[in-house]
Amino acid sequence: QVQLVESGGGLVQAGGSLRLSCAASGGTFSSYAMGWFRQAPGKEREFVASITWIGITRYVDSVKGRFTISRDNAKNTVFLQMNSLKPEDTAVYYCNAGFSRSTMPPAAPGNYWGQGTQVTVSS
């Protein structure tokens, strides 16, 4: 069983930056594809970014060039660096993990979720 704990959310003005972290435990971190999803009020949860076990990345079009996903397998941690934030990025951000040795970064979620961290971008 994999446990995921997010941190780093908060309130930021438009144009600002935040860095989310997700610490994983309970599994072999390097065997998991990791991802970030978000859910805004009244909307469905959506894919934001993912990274394979060897560091190949994938992003939703709306965050390309602004967000960067990365991982540190030695520290069992995945990060989401968010720059040039916009009010429409406001949402609860969830860390996700799924067992995968594929070189294709997934857009579909894996089996494990964190509890979420709130990101609010003011205009």
N, CA, C and O atoms as a DFTB+ gen file, in Angstrom:
492 C
 N C O
     1  1       0.846      -1.181       0.000
     2  2       0.000       0.000       0.000
     3  2       0.893       1.247       0.000
     4  3       1.809       1.374       0.812
     5  1       0.605       2.149      -0.920
     6  2       1.391       3.378      -1.054
     7  2       0.646       4.522      -0.376
     8  3      -0.556       4.700      -0.574
     9  1       1.366       5.284       0.413
    10  2       0.805       6.484       1.021
    11  2       1.474       7.715       0.401
    12  3       2.688       7.754       0.203
    13  1       0.643       8.715       0.104
    14  2       1.127       9.942      -0.529
    15  2       0.702      11.138       0.306
    16  3      -0.458      11.256       0.700
    17  1       1.656      12.025       0.572
    18  2       1.363      13.218       1.367
    19  2       1.865      14.448       0.612
    20  3       3.063      14.607       0.376
    21  1       0.911      15.321       0.236
    22  2       1.263      16.538      -0.494
    23  2       1.548      17.685       0.471
    24  3       1.073      17.701       1.606
    25  1       2.326      18.631      -0.006
    26  2       2.573      19.868       0.737
    27  2       2.946      20.957      -0.260
    28  3       3.270      20.680      -1.415
    29  1       2.894      22.205       0.211
    30  2       3.355      23.310      -0.620
    31  2       2.271      24.184      -1.221
    32  3       2.577      25.177      -1.881
    33  1       1.006      23.834      -1.004
    34  2      -0.060      24.672      -1.523
    35  2      -0.160      25.982      -0.749
    36  3       0.510      26.174       0.266
    37  1      -1.012      26.880      -1.246
    38  2      -1.197      28.147      -0.565
    39  2      -1.860      29.165      -1.443
    40  3      -2.411      28.843      -2.495
    41  1      -1.800      30.416      -0.996
    42  2      -2.391      31.540      -1.721
    43  2      -1.270      32.348      -2.366
    44  3      -0.275      32.682      -1.723
    45  1      -1.450      32.652      -3.641
    46  2      -0.440      33.394      -4.381
    47  2      -1.135      34.321      -5.364
    48  3      -2.236      34.034      -5.834
    49  1      -0.488      35.424      -5.667
    50  2      -1.048      36.341      -6.656
    51  2      -0.773      35.827      -8.064
    52  3       0.177      35.077      -8.292
    53  1      -1.600      36.232      -8.985
    54  2      -1.402      35.871     -10.391
    55  2      -0.002      36.281     -10.835
    56  3       0.472      37.371     -10.512
    57  1       0.648      35.397     -11.576
    58  2       2.020      35.613     -12.006
    59  2       3.056      35.044     -11.066
    60  3       4.238      34.981     -11.403
    61  1       2.625      34.631      -9.894
    62  2       3.532      34.085      -8.898
    63  2       3.835      32.616      -9.116
    64  3       3.428      32.016     -10.111
    65  1       4.570      32.045      -8.153
    66  2       5.012      30.660      -8.256
    67  2       4.747      29.910      -6.958
    68  3       4.728      30.495      -5.875
    69  1       4.546      28.626      -7.089
    70  2       4.466      27.704      -5.958
    71  2       5.146      26.403      -6.359
    72  3       5.206      26.054      -7.538
    73  1       5.654      25.695      -5.363
    74  2       6.233      24.368      -5.599
    75  2       5.538      23.369      -4.706
    76  3       5.617      23.453      -3.481
    77  1       4.853      22.421      -5.327
    78  2       4.199      21.350      -4.592
    79  2       5.152      20.168      -4.460
    80  3       5.938      19.877      -5.363
    81  1       5.066      19.502      -3.326
    82  2       5.834      18.288      -3.083
    83  2       4.876      17.165      -2.706
    84  3       3.809      17.401      -2.140
    85  1       5.274      15.954      -3.026
    86  2       4.494      14.774      -2.657
    87  2       5.473      13.704      -2.191
    88  3       6.273      13.189      -2.972
    89  1       5.394      13.381      -0.911
    90  2       6.257      12.363      -0.332
    91  2       5.537      11.024      -0.332
    92  3       4.407      10.917       0.144
    93  1       6.193      10.009      -0.866
    94  2       5.599       8.679      -0.969
    95  2       6.248       7.720       0.012
    96  3       7.437       7.826       0.312
    97  1       5.453       6.784       0.507
    98  2       5.971       5.735       1.376
    99  2       5.151       4.469       1.161
   100  3       4.024       4.522       0.667
   101  1       5.729       3.329       1.537
   102  2       4.996       2.081       1.497
   103  2       5.138       1.287       0.222
   104  3       4.527       0.226       0.091
   105  1       5.922       1.762      -0.719
   106  2       6.117       1.020      -1.951
   107  2       7.492       1.286      -2.514
   108  3       8.277       2.033      -1.930
   109  1       7.787       0.672      -3.658
   110  2       9.056       0.914      -4.326
   111  2       8.865       2.107      -5.262
   112  3       8.393       1.953      -6.388
   113  1       9.226       3.267      -4.796
   114  2       8.910       4.522      -5.481
   115  2       9.383       4.515      -6.922
   116  3       8.682       5.010      -7.805
   117  1      10.548       3.968      -7.170
   118  2      11.109       4.013      -8.519
   119  2      10.340       3.154      -9.511
   120  3      10.592       3.241     -10.712
   121  1       9.421       2.337      -9.050
   122  2       8.601       1.493      -9.923
   123  2       7.259       2.131     -10.286
   124  3       6.454       1.538     -11.004
   125  1       7.031       3.334      -9.789
   126  2       5.740       3.979      -9.981
   127  2       5.834       5.169     -10.921
   128  3       6.763       5.972     -10.839
   129  1       4.854       5.272     -11.818
   130  2       4.617       6.531     -12.513
   131  2       3.889       7.446     -11.545
   132  3       2.997       7.014     -10.815
   133  1       4.278       8.720     -11.545
   134  2       3.693       9.685     -10.626
   135  2       3.000      10.784     -11.407
   136  3       3.417      11.143     -12.508
   137  1       1.941      11.311     -10.824
   138  2       1.220      12.364     -11.520
   139  2       0.597      13.366     -10.573
   140  3       0.485      13.137      -9.369
   141  1       0.198      14.473     -11.149
   142  2      -0.567      15.499     -10.442
   143  2      -1.890      15.714     -11.173
   144  3      -1.929      15.814     -12.400
   145  1      -2.952      15.781     -10.413
   146  2      -4.282      16.081     -10.915
   147  2      -4.818      17.257     -10.100
   148  3      -4.306      17.557      -9.022
   149  1      -5.847      17.914     -10.619
   150  2      -6.438      19.011      -9.869
   151  2      -7.949      19.015     -10.052
   152  3      -8.482      18.527     -11.048
   153  1      -8.621      19.586      -9.052
   154  2     -10.080      19.678      -9.102
   155  2     -10.500      21.046      -8.604
   156  3     -10.274      21.402      -7.447
   157  1     -11.112      21.804      -9.494
   158  2     -11.647      23.118      -9.150
   159  2     -13.092      22.960      -8.681
   160  3     -13.744      21.971      -9.015
   161  1     -13.597      23.917      -7.917
   162  2     -14.978      23.820      -7.428
   163  2     -15.971      23.655      -8.568
   164  3     -15.950      24.413      -9.537
   165  1     -16.837      22.661      -8.444
   166  2     -17.863      22.426      -9.444
   167  2     -17.381      21.761     -10.710
   168  3     -18.149      21.613     -11.661
   169  1     -16.107      21.351     -10.744
   170  2     -15.564      20.715     -11.944
   171  2     -15.028      19.332     -11.614
   172  3     -14.782      18.998     -10.455
   173  1     -14.852      18.536     -12.663
   174  2     -14.290      17.214     -12.487
   175  2     -12.776      17.308     -12.264
   176  3     -12.126      18.277     -12.654
   177  1     -12.249      16.272     -11.626
   178  2     -10.815      16.202     -11.452
   179  2     -10.158      16.017     -12.820
   180  3     -10.630      15.231     -13.641
   181  1      -9.057      16.754     -13.059
   182  2      -8.410      16.686     -14.356
   183  2      -6.908      16.422     -14.218
   184  3      -6.282      16.762     -13.214
   185  1      -6.364      15.813     -15.249
   186  2      -4.941      15.541     -15.342
   187  2      -4.169      16.841     -15.506
   188  3      -4.600      17.734     -16.235
   189  1      -3.028      16.951     -14.828
   190  2      -2.158      18.116     -14.967
   191  2      -0.807      17.708     -15.556
   192  3      -0.370      18.273     -16.558
   193  1      -0.153      16.739     -14.941
   194  2       1.180      16.338     -15.385
   195  2       1.495      14.950     -14.846
   196  3       0.956      14.524     -13.825
   197  1       2.387      14.250     -15.559
   198  2       2.849      12.954     -15.068
   199  2       4.307      12.736     -15.458
   200  3       4.847      13.400     -16.343
   201  1       4.921      11.783     -14.767
   202  2       6.335      11.487     -15.002
   203  2       6.543       9.993     -14.827
   204  3       6.058       9.403     -13.862
   205  1       7.267       9.379     -15.763
   206  2       7.542       7.957     -15.667
   207  2       8.659       7.690     -14.655
   208  3       9.263       8.606     -14.097
   209  1       8.901       6.412     -14.448
   210  2       9.926       6.012     -13.482
   211  2      11.316       6.465     -13.912
   212  3      12.222       6.570     -13.084
   213  1      11.492       6.744     -15.248
   214  2      12.801       7.211     -15.720
   215  2      12.764       8.691     -16.093
   216  3      13.702       9.197     -16.711
   217  1      11.704       9.381     -15.729
   218  2      11.716      10.828     -15.848
   219  2      11.138      11.420     -17.118
   220  3      11.334      12.608     -17.376
   221  1      10.431      10.634     -17.925
   222  2       9.759      11.177     -19.108
   223  2       8.470      11.835     -18.649
   224  3       7.724      11.270     -17.849
   225  1       8.212      13.035     -19.159
   226  2       7.102      13.828     -18.645
   227  2       6.002      14.068     -19.676
   228  3       6.192      13.908     -20.881
   229  1       4.852      14.458     -19.148
   230  2       3.677      14.753     -19.972
   231  2       2.880      15.821     -19.255
   232  3       2.801      15.816     -18.027
   233  1       2.278      16.753     -20.017
   234  2       1.515      17.857     -19.427
   235  2       0.215      18.086     -20.186
   236  3       0.118      17.834     -21.387
   237  1      -0.775      18.568     -19.456
   238  2      -1.957      19.075     -20.121
   239  2      -1.576      20.379     -20.828
   240  3      -0.707      21.109     -20.351
   241  1      -2.214      20.672     -21.949
   242  2      -1.814      21.824     -22.760
   243  2      -1.854      23.137     -21.970
   244  3      -1.016      24.013     -22.185
   245  1      -2.802      23.274     -21.076
   246  2      -2.989      24.546     -20.381
   247  2      -1.846      24.915     -19.436
   248  3      -1.754      26.065     -19.005
   249  1      -0.978      23.961     -19.109
   250  2       0.131      24.260     -18.189
   251  2       1.497      24.135     -18.846
   252  3       2.514      24.416     -18.211
   253  1       1.536      23.720     -20.094
   254  2       2.817      23.562     -20.780
   255  2       3.580      24.889     -20.807
   256  3       3.014      25.937     -21.116
   257  1       4.866      24.825     -20.479
   258  2       5.685      26.025     -20.438
   259  2       5.626      26.763     -19.118
   260  3       6.436      27.658     -18.876
   261  1       4.687      26.408     -18.259
   262  2       4.553      27.077     -16.954
   263  2       4.833      26.128     -15.790
   264  3       5.421      26.539     -14.789
   265  1       4.424      24.880     -15.907
   266  2       4.593      23.889     -14.837
   267  2       5.679      22.891     -15.217
   268  3       5.857      22.571     -16.392
   269  1       6.396      22.405     -14.221
   270  2       7.409      21.382     -14.423
   271  2       7.264      20.310     -13.350
   272  3       7.299      20.599     -12.154
   273  1       7.100      19.066     -13.800
   274  2       7.061      17.947     -12.875
   275  2       8.437      17.302     -12.839
   276  3       9.105      17.180     -13.866
   277  1       8.854      16.892     -11.650
   278  2      10.146      16.226     -11.498
   279  2      10.042      15.243     -10.337
   280  3       9.088      15.280      -9.560
   281  1      11.026      14.373     -10.233
   282  2      11.016      13.395      -9.151
   283  2      12.438      13.178      -8.650
   284  3      13.413      13.321      -9.388
   285  1      12.522      12.827      -7.370
   286  2      13.788      12.460      -6.743
   287  2      13.590      11.065      -6.175
   288  3      13.038      10.907      -5.086
   289  1      14.036      10.058      -6.903
   290  2      13.809       8.678      -6.480
   291  2      14.547       8.343      -5.180
   292  3      14.121       7.462      -4.434
   293  1      15.641       9.036      -4.914
   294  2      16.375       8.780      -3.668
   295  2      15.597       9.271      -2.453
   296  3      15.766       8.751      -1.350
   297  1      14.738      10.279      -2.658
   298  2      13.959      10.851      -1.552
   299  2      12.486      10.483      -1.628
   300  3      11.679      10.982      -0.843
   301  1      12.124       9.604      -2.578
   302  2      10.722       9.164      -2.717
   303  2       9.766      10.352      -2.812
   304  3       8.712      10.365      -2.176
   305  1      10.138      11.334      -3.601
   306  2       9.370      12.571      -3.672
   307  2       9.186      13.000      -5.122
   308  3      10.095      12.879      -5.943
   309  1       8.000      13.499      -5.417
   310  2       7.713      14.101      -6.710
   311  2       7.332      15.556      -6.471
   312  3       6.727      15.896      -5.454
   313  1       7.695      16.404      -7.422
   314  2       7.493      17.840      -7.285
   315  2       6.675      18.368      -8.456
   316  3       6.663      17.780      -9.538
   317  1       5.996      19.476      -8.226
   318  2       5.356      20.222      -9.298
   319  2       5.705      21.691      -9.093
   320  3       5.178      22.352      -8.198
   321  1       6.599      22.187      -9.937
   322  2       6.957      23.607      -9.916
   323  2       5.970      24.348     -10.801
   324  3       5.839      24.048     -11.988
   325  1       5.275      25.321     -10.216
   326  2       4.233      26.047     -10.934
   327  2       4.628      27.516     -11.012
   328  3       4.706      28.202      -9.994
   329  1       4.872      27.985     -12.216
   330  2       5.254      29.384     -12.456
   331  2       4.163      30.081     -13.259
   332  3       3.303      29.432     -13.854
   333  1       4.210      31.391     -13.267
   334  2       3.246      32.199     -14.024
   335  2       1.828      31.760     -13.744
   336  3       1.033      31.568     -14.664
   337  1       1.516      31.602     -12.484
   338  2       0.203      31.094     -12.100
   339  2      -0.912      32.049     -12.501
   340  3      -0.754      33.269     -12.494
   341  1      -2.054      31.444     -12.853
   342  2      -3.237      32.184     -13.278
   343  2      -4.399      31.863     -12.341
   344  3      -4.397      30.811     -11.701
   345  1      -5.382      32.743     -12.251
   346  2      -6.547      32.433     -11.401
   347  2      -7.219      31.112     -11.773
   348  3      -7.761      30.429     -10.903
   349  1      -7.190      30.753     -13.027
   350  2      -7.811      29.490     -13.445
   351  2      -7.030      28.260     -13.007
   352  3      -7.503      27.138     -13.191
   353  1      -5.848      28.443     -12.434
   354  2      -5.119      27.321     -11.849
   355  2      -5.600      27.000     -10.429
   356  3      -5.171      26.012      -9.834
   357  1      -6.480      27.827      -9.897
   358  2      -7.010      27.592      -8.557
   359  2      -7.748      26.258      -8.485
   360  3      -8.669      26.004      -9.261
   361  1      -7.336      25.419      -7.554
   362  2      -7.920      24.084      -7.425
   363  2      -7.275      23.366      -6.240
   364  3      -6.290      23.837      -5.670
   365  1      -7.840      22.238      -5.890
   366  2      -7.153      21.303      -5.009
   367  2      -6.293      20.402      -5.892
   368  3      -6.783      19.798      -6.846
   369  1      -5.010      20.322      -5.561
   370  2      -4.070      19.529      -6.344
   371  2      -3.792      18.212      -5.625
   372  3      -3.477      18.187      -4.435
   373  1      -3.917      17.127      -6.373
   374  2      -3.755      15.788      -5.827
   375  2      -2.559      15.094      -6.457
   376  3      -2.372      15.130      -7.673
   377  1      -1.770      14.474      -5.629
   378  2      -0.684      13.607      -6.078
   379  2      -1.256      12.221      -6.359
   380  3      -2.175      11.765      -5.677
   381  1      -0.704      11.562      -7.366
   382  2      -1.212      10.247      -7.762
   383  2      -0.052       9.319      -8.112
   384  3       0.973       9.764      -8.628
   385  1      -0.220       8.037      -7.831
   386  2       0.821       7.056      -8.142
   387  2       0.189       5.797      -8.706
   388  3      -0.893       5.383      -8.289
   389  1       0.883       5.198      -9.662
   390  2       0.445       3.932     -10.218
   391  2       1.651       3.113     -10.629
   392  3       2.608       3.643     -11.196
   393  1       1.605       1.814     -10.342
   394  2       2.734       0.957     -10.708
   395  2       2.862       0.906     -12.222
   396  3       1.905       0.560     -12.915
   397  1       4.039       1.248     -12.741
   398  2       4.258       1.215     -14.178
   399  2       5.742       1.295     -14.475
   400  3       6.458       2.134     -13.929
   401  1       6.191       0.407     -15.352
   402  2       7.566       0.464     -15.866
   403  2       7.562       0.912     -17.332
   404  3       8.561       0.775     -18.037
   405  1       6.423       1.447     -17.775
   406  2       6.326       1.932     -19.147
   407  2       7.147       3.207     -19.313
   408  3       7.384       3.946     -18.358
   409  1       7.578       3.445     -20.563
   410  2       8.275       4.698     -20.868
   411  2       7.299       5.775     -21.332
   412  3       7.712       6.894     -21.636
   413  1       6.008       5.447     -21.389
   414  2       4.995       6.418     -21.782
   415  2       4.359       7.012     -20.526
   416  3       3.754       6.277     -19.746
   417  1       4.479       8.304     -20.315
   418  2       3.846       8.894     -19.126
   419  2       2.335       8.870     -19.257
   420  3       1.800       9.251     -20.297
   421  1       1.646       8.432     -18.229
   422  2       0.201       8.264     -18.312
   423  2      -0.570       9.556     -18.119
   424  3      -0.091      10.482     -17.464
   425  1      -1.759       9.619     -18.687
   426  2      -2.715      10.683     -18.380
   427  2      -3.831      10.157     -17.483
   428  3      -4.510      10.935     -16.813
   429  1      -4.019       8.854     -17.470
   430  2      -5.006       8.252     -16.588
   431  2      -4.400       8.040     -15.205
   432  3      -3.205       7.762     -15.095
   433  1      -5.185       8.163     -14.172
   434  2      -4.642       8.026     -12.818
   435  2      -4.312       6.594     -12.449
   436  3      -4.916       5.651     -12.959
   437  1      -3.333       6.442     -11.547
   438  2      -3.039       5.157     -10.949
   439  2      -3.907       4.917      -9.729
   440  3      -4.887       5.629      -9.510
   441  1      -3.554       3.922      -8.937
   442  2      -4.429       3.472      -7.860
   443  2      -4.372       4.305      -6.591
   444  3      -5.277       4.228      -5.760
   445  1      -3.334       5.089      -6.430
   446  2      -3.098       5.729      -5.136
   447  2      -3.186       7.254      -5.235
   448  3      -2.687       7.870      -6.177
   449  1      -3.841       7.839      -4.225
   450  2      -4.062       9.280      -4.178
   451  2      -3.592       9.854      -2.841
   452  3      -3.664       9.203      -1.800
   453  1      -3.111      11.093      -2.908
   454  2      -2.885      11.846      -1.687
   455  2      -4.168      12.529      -1.247
   456  3      -5.215      12.374      -1.874
   457  1      -4.075      13.285      -0.165
   458  2      -5.263      13.926       0.397
   459  2      -5.571      15.261      -0.267
   460  3      -6.660      15.804      -0.082
   461  1      -4.640      15.790      -1.028
   462  2      -4.846      17.037      -1.740
   463  2      -4.295      18.235      -1.000
   464  3      -4.215      18.250       0.229
   465  1      -3.914      19.243      -1.775
   466  2      -3.444      20.501      -1.202
   467  2      -4.049      21.653      -2.006
   468  3      -4.063      21.623      -3.237
   469  1      -4.542      22.654      -1.306
   470  2      -5.249      23.759      -1.959
   471  2      -4.268      24.763      -2.549
   472  3      -3.326      25.196      -1.886
   473  1      -4.505      25.121      -3.798
   474  2      -3.772      26.199      -4.458
   475  2      -4.788      27.261      -4.861
   476  3      -5.743      26.974      -5.583
   477  1      -4.581      28.476      -4.395
   478  2      -5.478      29.581      -4.720
   479  2      -4.659      30.712      -5.337
   480  3      -3.691      31.194      -4.748
   481  1      -5.069      31.124      -6.536
   482  2      -4.377      32.189      -7.252
   483  2      -5.318      33.383      -7.349
   484  3      -6.387      33.294      -7.953
   485  1      -4.921      34.481      -6.760
   486  2      -5.762      35.678      -6.768
   487  2      -5.397      36.563      -7.950
   488  3      -4.248      36.610      -8.390
   489  1      -6.416      37.268      -8.453
   490  2      -6.185      38.133      -9.624
   491  2      -5.800      39.535      -9.209
   492  3      -5.571      40.391     -10.063
